[in-house]
Amino acid sequence: MNKTIIIHYSEIGLKKGNRGYFEHKLRDNILRALRDFNIDSLKIDFGRFVLPLPDDAPIEQINQRLSDVVGIAHFSTAFEASPDIDVLKEQVFEHVAPCIFSSFRVLTKRADKQYPLTSVEVNKIVGERIHTALNVPANMKQPDLTVFIEIYNKKVFFYLNRIQGLGGLPVTSSGKVVSLLSSGIDSPVASYRIMLRGCHVIFVHFHSFPFTDKASYHNAIELATRLCRFQYSAKIYLLPLAKLQEAIIAIAPPKLRLLLYRRAMFRLAEKVAKKEGAQALITGESLGQVASQTLENINAISEVVSLPVFRPLISFDKEVIVAEARKIGTYSVSIEPYDDCCSFLVPRNPETRAKIDDVRAAESIIENLTALENEILQSMECVKIQFPPE
Ligand code: ATP
Ligand code: MG
């Protein structure tokens, strides 16, 4: 029997008027994810995607790719069966008989109300065939094996296994954002979280080379590369902050340095966002996690930009963030040693409750601030990434 992958989407199902827009975004993304497998026969059929597979299709690899497509609720490798119930129950039985299981259920979903039997009747007939032949009890709550049957548009499919997807909305359906990507643990997770809400992320990384080595620069590119598999193309802008840091260090009280670095980062990231047509900034901040992430300091940093700043991790505990970083494969890169540009000549006890007037006053006396920031924008680099790689 020919194999077909049936893909169900999650939240898109709740969209009414513009469901088609989201479906097409998701279709494009699935095709991009499978670009190197020569697959072009993906159809949208009655609220699901249907992908007939050639015999030699690398199913494991295709499953892996689909597991990373944002917007999919779950998917399965299915078999197309006969609409004739007597044939259908034999076709299902043939697939179930070799499986080892001690309880089972049949779950039918009938979107085609023209079909002569109800879902419950199909469950009963197919279930009885299995029970009578194998003497295995049915268990509707926690069975070892579930036979899923889908009836729609005059077609019948069945499958025995469902792979959970990421959920969320298809990447690019919500527009573009700029994410401030350090080489740490949090900002890659924040970037991933906003991708799940349908954003295409452009990355911005600040480094202090030549004051520090280039470890953070390389780690940030590697992180963007790992995250690219959720959105298929990515750009990372690499901005040299060293000269500006030098000017800040020369003039500002040590306790305020970190805040002044951050304000500069936000202004520069906003410039990149405007250039790219991105509509928000993203950071990996989590309230109270470190000195710069108190409410006072978040205010002192945010006031320099007019774009909204989203902080997907603001309420997350560190251990939750770490677990997610492991899951998406960024943790091992994030824990590699690097000199963080924010800790460059910053005292051990930076200001935790900055007074906004003090911060503004310290910043106002930095010579050539705007010229220095323009110089950084002139000398920033941009690396483009593709997934799957060419
Ligand atoms: P992370 O684990 O993401 O580095 P953190 O816990 O180290 O976060 P901070 O150092 O206070 O926290 O950084 C807060 C946020 O500022 C980061 O999550 C990131 O969004 C941004 N940020 C910090 N350093 C950089 C950098 N070098 N380049 C780009 N963004 C940065
Ligand atoms: Mg950090």
XYZ file of C-alpha atoms and ligand atoms in Angstrom:
422
model
C 0.000 0.000 0.000
C 1.196 3.509 -0.786
C 2.273 5.601 2.123
C 1.029 9.134 2.609
C 1.954 11.628 5.282
C -1.061 13.391 6.735
C -0.267 16.623 8.531
C -2.658 18.411 10.867
C -2.102 22.007 11.857
C -2.787 23.556 15.212
C -3.971 27.075 15.828
C -4.596 27.848 12.170
C -7.729 25.768 12.528
C -9.147 28.540 14.729
C -8.676 31.196 12.038
C -11.783 32.023 10.119
C -11.548 34.616 7.337
C -7.798 34.408 6.745
C -7.234 30.702 7.251
C -6.087 30.378 3.616
C -3.265 32.851 4.250
C -1.909 30.761 7.138
C -2.392 27.487 5.268
C -0.331 28.760 2.368
C 2.434 29.999 4.657
C 2.574 26.599 6.319
C 2.538 24.821 2.963
C 5.484 26.946 1.765
C 7.381 26.194 4.975
C 6.803 22.432 4.752
C 8.082 22.467 1.167
C 11.127 24.499 2.224
C 11.835 22.082 5.085
C 11.741 19.161 2.624
C 13.489 21.028 -0.203
C 16.272 18.479 -0.652
C 13.875 15.489 -0.874
C 12.303 16.513 -4.210
C 8.808 16.643 -2.817
C 6.311 18.795 -4.671
C 2.978 17.041 -4.389
C 1.838 18.527 -1.092
C -1.894 19.247 -1.165
C -4.224 21.023 1.206
C -7.271 18.818 1.509
C -10.171 19.485 3.872
C -8.124 21.204 6.572
C -5.102 18.931 6.454
C -1.983 18.529 4.326
C -1.575 15.362 2.352
C 1.812 14.285 1.085
C 1.992 11.089 -0.999
C 5.399 9.461 -0.546
C 7.440 7.699 -3.192
C 8.468 4.149 -2.171
C 12.077 5.108 -1.552
C 11.320 8.247 0.493
C 13.586 8.596 3.584
C 10.749 8.566 6.102
C 12.901 8.980 9.220
C 14.544 12.100 7.846
C 11.264 13.512 6.618
C 9.737 12.955 10.062
C 12.667 14.736 11.672
C 12.219 17.760 9.403
C 8.465 17.895 9.960
C 9.005 17.758 13.720
C 10.704 21.151 13.408
C 8.076 22.861 11.253
C 6.292 25.486 13.334
C 2.495 25.344 12.999
C 2.068 21.569 12.804
C -0.026 19.979 15.564
C 0.770 16.367 14.657
C 1.486 14.212 11.637
C 1.450 10.551 10.691
C 2.469 8.113 8.013
C -0.884 6.860 6.789
C -2.203 4.272 4.353
C -5.050 5.004 1.990
C -7.738 2.369 2.434
C -10.957 1.368 0.756
C -14.162 3.217 1.724
C -15.867 -0.209 1.726
C -16.011 -1.135 5.420
C -15.484 -4.867 4.789
C -12.299 -4.175 2.851
C -11.223 -1.409 5.244
C -11.389 -3.653 8.331
C -9.242 -6.281 6.606
C -6.685 -3.685 5.484
C -6.433 -2.315 9.028
C -6.215 -5.807 10.486
C -3.339 -6.735 8.189
C -1.313 -3.829 9.623
C -2.331 -4.355 13.222
C -1.826 -8.132 13.392
C 2.015 -8.088 13.462
C 2.105 -5.420 16.244
C 2.675 -6.356 19.858
C 0.124 -4.725 22.183
C -2.040 -5.664 25.139
C -4.846 -3.144 24.683
C -6.101 -1.004 21.836
C -8.729 1.428 20.608
C -10.009 2.592 17.234
C -10.490 6.358 16.850
C -12.366 7.415 13.732
C -12.793 11.025 12.607
C -15.415 11.440 9.940
C -15.318 14.840 8.240
C -17.328 13.413 5.334
C -20.912 13.214 6.539
C -21.946 11.474 3.276
C -20.129 8.347 4.433
C -22.805 5.764 5.272
C -21.454 4.842 8.733
C -20.918 7.059 11.763
C -17.498 7.259 13.457
C -18.796 5.129 16.335
C -20.011 2.446 13.941
C -16.648 2.355 12.155
C -14.851 2.094 15.513
C -17.085 -0.809 16.477
C -16.749 -2.803 13.258
C -12.979 -2.412 12.950
C -12.499 -2.898 16.699
C -14.487 -6.123 16.685
C -12.418 -7.514 13.818
C -9.232 -6.960 15.836
C -10.669 -8.116 19.156
C -12.168 -11.310 17.770
C -9.045 -12.363 15.929
C -6.427 -11.421 18.523
C -8.430 -11.545 21.750
C -6.933 -8.252 22.947
C -9.185 -5.986 25.048
C -10.220 -2.508 23.971
C -9.202 0.356 26.252
C -10.444 3.809 25.333
C -8.397 5.697 27.942
C -4.823 4.419 27.852
C -4.378 1.804 25.171
C -1.024 0.450 23.967
C -2.117 0.903 20.395
C -4.463 3.356 18.721
C -5.800 2.821 15.217
C -6.602 6.255 13.796
C -9.039 6.349 10.878
C -9.765 9.552 8.977
C -12.679 9.768 6.563
C -12.960 12.910 4.481
C -13.775 13.956 0.933
C -14.713 10.396 -0.092
C -11.324 9.083 1.044
C -10.302 6.870 3.946
C -6.872 6.838 5.585
C -5.630 4.963 8.626
C -2.455 5.074 10.719
C -1.108 3.641 13.944
C 1.235 6.351 15.123
C 1.026 10.093 15.605
C 4.097 12.318 15.878
C 3.618 15.453 17.925
C 4.519 18.731 16.177
C 5.686 22.035 17.643
C 2.312 23.801 17.394
C 2.282 27.575 17.025
C 1.815 29.659 13.893
C 3.781 29.252 10.646
C 6.987 31.252 10.601
C 6.667 34.535 8.636
C 2.872 34.684 9.127
C 3.314 37.293 11.895
C 6.061 39.384 10.252
C 9.705 40.134 11.060
C 11.461 40.899 14.341
C 15.044 41.572 15.387
C 16.387 39.401 18.190
C 19.356 40.480 20.304
C 21.321 37.253 20.341
C 24.161 36.954 22.852
C 26.100 33.699 23.090
C 24.282 32.875 26.300
C 21.520 30.421 27.125
C 18.492 32.700 27.183
C 18.363 34.687 23.971
C 18.366 31.634 21.633
C 15.367 30.286 23.567
C 13.629 33.687 23.380
C 14.238 33.714 19.609
C 12.762 30.234 19.281
C 9.738 31.188 21.361
C 8.895 34.140 19.127
C 9.350 31.965 16.025
C 6.626 29.754 17.488
C 4.309 32.756 17.271
C 4.962 33.040 13.546
C 7.809 35.593 13.484
C 10.765 35.499 11.142
C 13.775 36.415 13.275
C 16.736 38.538 12.176
C 19.621 38.167 14.608
C 21.851 40.930 15.948
C 24.973 40.108 17.941
C 27.363 42.582 19.607
C 30.968 41.688 20.241
C 33.931 43.468 21.790
C 36.637 42.254 19.423
C 39.550 43.225 19.504
C 39.217 43.815 23.278
C 38.083 40.205 23.600
C 38.618 37.193 21.361
C 36.078 36.192 18.741
C 34.490 33.269 20.625
C 31.127 34.965 21.152
C 31.067 36.006 17.497
C 31.522 32.416 16.308
C 29.160 30.993 18.935
C 26.432 33.447 17.932
C 26.743 32.410 14.279
C 26.530 28.756 15.327
C 23.420 29.478 17.426
C 21.747 31.304 14.541
C 22.618 28.339 12.303
C 20.958 25.899 14.720
C 17.865 28.098 15.005
C 17.648 28.507 11.240
C 16.053 25.064 10.912
C 12.811 26.555 12.257
C 12.691 29.332 9.644
C 14.841 28.125 6.658
C 16.755 31.333 6.057
C 18.368 33.664 8.540
C 20.604 36.696 8.709
C 22.857 37.513 11.605
C 24.309 40.992 11.925
C 27.559 41.212 13.883
C 28.264 44.605 15.374
C 31.595 45.668 16.888
C 30.863 47.510 20.123
C 34.444 47.988 21.339
C 35.023 51.608 20.353
C 31.769 52.730 21.860
C 32.549 50.781 25.037
C 35.872 52.577 25.198
C 34.092 55.931 25.100
C 31.640 54.815 27.798
C 34.411 53.491 30.040
C 36.302 56.787 29.717
C 33.473 58.843 31.084
C 30.737 56.931 32.889
C 30.669 55.701 36.500
C 31.574 51.983 36.460
C 28.198 51.042 37.981
C 26.340 52.480 35.013
C 28.494 51.051 32.240
C 26.377 47.968 31.667
C 23.218 50.029 31.288
C 24.916 52.356 28.829
C 26.148 49.402 26.751
C 22.611 48.052 26.705
C 21.064 51.353 25.685
C 23.501 51.546 22.792
C 22.667 47.957 21.817
C 18.958 48.743 21.765
C 19.403 51.880 19.627
C 21.614 49.989 17.184
C 19.294 46.979 17.043
C 16.415 49.323 16.306
C 18.373 50.807 13.388
C 18.889 47.302 11.994
C 15.184 46.587 12.495
C 14.185 49.696 10.553
C 16.561 48.755 7.731
C 15.053 45.248 7.605
C 11.425 46.296 8.000
C 11.196 44.448 11.338
C 8.541 45.607 13.765
C 9.779 44.615 17.221
C 12.905 43.807 19.237
C 13.295 40.541 21.176
C 15.551 39.873 24.162
C 16.173 36.902 26.433
C 15.586 38.871 29.626
C 13.851 37.200 32.551
C 12.694 39.398 35.402
C 15.171 39.553 38.269
C 17.472 36.874 36.842
C 20.563 39.122 36.863
C 21.431 42.678 37.864
C 20.439 44.280 34.580
C 17.015 42.678 34.583
C 15.238 44.540 37.380
C 12.147 46.573 36.515
C 14.123 49.804 37.015
C 16.856 48.720 34.647
C 14.505 47.302 32.060
C 12.834 50.725 32.013
C 16.150 52.528 31.789
C 17.089 50.428 28.770
C 13.761 50.334 26.958
C 13.207 54.071 26.905
C 15.751 54.597 24.118
C 13.716 52.830 21.432
C 10.276 53.366 19.993
C 9.703 49.858 18.635
C 8.038 47.455 21.065
C 10.481 45.178 22.904
C 9.195 41.668 23.552
C 10.753 39.455 26.199
C 9.293 35.996 25.723
C 11.126 34.619 28.787
C 10.225 37.384 31.221
C 8.338 34.999 33.525
C 10.407 31.859 32.940
C 12.540 30.236 35.642
C 16.103 29.510 34.625
C 15.627 25.738 34.815
C 12.707 25.919 32.392
C 14.848 27.963 29.987
C 17.729 25.498 30.280
C 15.420 22.543 29.573
C 14.108 24.257 26.462
C 17.637 25.190 25.318
C 18.587 21.506 25.555
C 15.475 20.495 23.641
C 16.160 22.840 20.720
C 19.879 21.998 20.651
C 21.333 25.397 21.555
C 22.467 24.633 25.112
C 25.745 22.935 24.215
C 26.839 25.987 22.207
C 25.630 28.471 24.824
C 27.736 26.922 27.583
C 30.955 27.128 25.603
C 33.244 29.725 27.158
C 33.239 33.223 25.697
C 33.941 36.779 26.804
C 30.602 38.500 26.995
C 30.732 42.045 25.702
C 28.383 43.125 28.487
C 30.789 42.087 31.206
C 33.645 43.976 29.604
C 35.024 46.236 32.344
C 31.788 46.045 34.292
C 32.128 45.889 38.084
C 30.939 42.827 39.974
C 28.090 44.840 41.457
C 26.546 46.911 38.679
C 23.627 49.223 39.396
C 20.468 47.232 40.042
C 18.065 50.118 40.598
C 19.211 52.725 38.160
C 17.795 56.224 38.446
C 16.804 57.214 34.990
C 18.100 60.790 35.376
C 21.563 59.532 36.389
C 21.677 57.221 33.370
C 20.617 59.974 30.989
C 23.117 62.402 32.519
C 25.972 59.921 32.195
C 25.072 59.211 28.602
C 24.712 62.862 27.638
C 28.355 63.603 28.234
C 29.722 60.829 26.042
C 31.489 62.512 23.194
C 30.449 61.683 19.649
C 27.936 59.071 20.749
C 25.890 59.294 17.564
C 28.974 59.337 15.346
C 30.337 56.263 17.123
C 27.056 54.431 16.703
C 26.942 55.322 13.016
C 30.470 54.015 12.651
C 29.379 50.698 14.187
C 26.521 50.458 11.700
C 28.943 51.174 8.867
C 31.272 48.399 9.924
C 28.738 45.714 10.891
C 28.952 42.387 9.087
C 26.052 40.255 7.910
C 26.176 36.459 7.573
C 23.383 34.703 5.677
C 22.342 31.172 6.594
C 20.133 28.633 4.790
C 18.370 25.499 5.970
C 18.567 22.861 4.627
C 22.113 23.923 3.683
C 22.765 24.242 -0.069
P 21.599 35.463 27.619
O 21.640 34.107 28.237
O 20.634 35.578 26.472
O 22.956 35.988 27.286
P 21.703 36.721 30.152
O 20.979 35.961 31.197
O 23.166 36.585 30.055
O 21.016 36.421 28.731
P 22.031 39.564 30.034
O 23.476 39.463 29.881
O 21.450 40.547 31.027
O 21.288 38.234 30.391
O 21.408 39.893 28.629
C 20.044 40.184 28.494
C 19.669 40.156 27.023
O 20.375 41.192 26.303
C 20.084 38.891 26.327
O 19.147 37.860 26.530
C 20.149 39.338 24.895
O 18.845 39.405 24.334
C 20.711 40.736 25.035
N 22.179 40.662 24.901
C 23.100 40.568 25.857
N 24.345 40.526 25.368
C 24.222 40.595 24.015
C 25.133 40.579 22.929
N 26.440 40.480 23.124
N 24.639 40.664 21.671
C 23.309 40.734 21.468
N 22.402 40.754 22.459
C 22.838 40.680 23.721
Mg 24.436 36.751 28.494
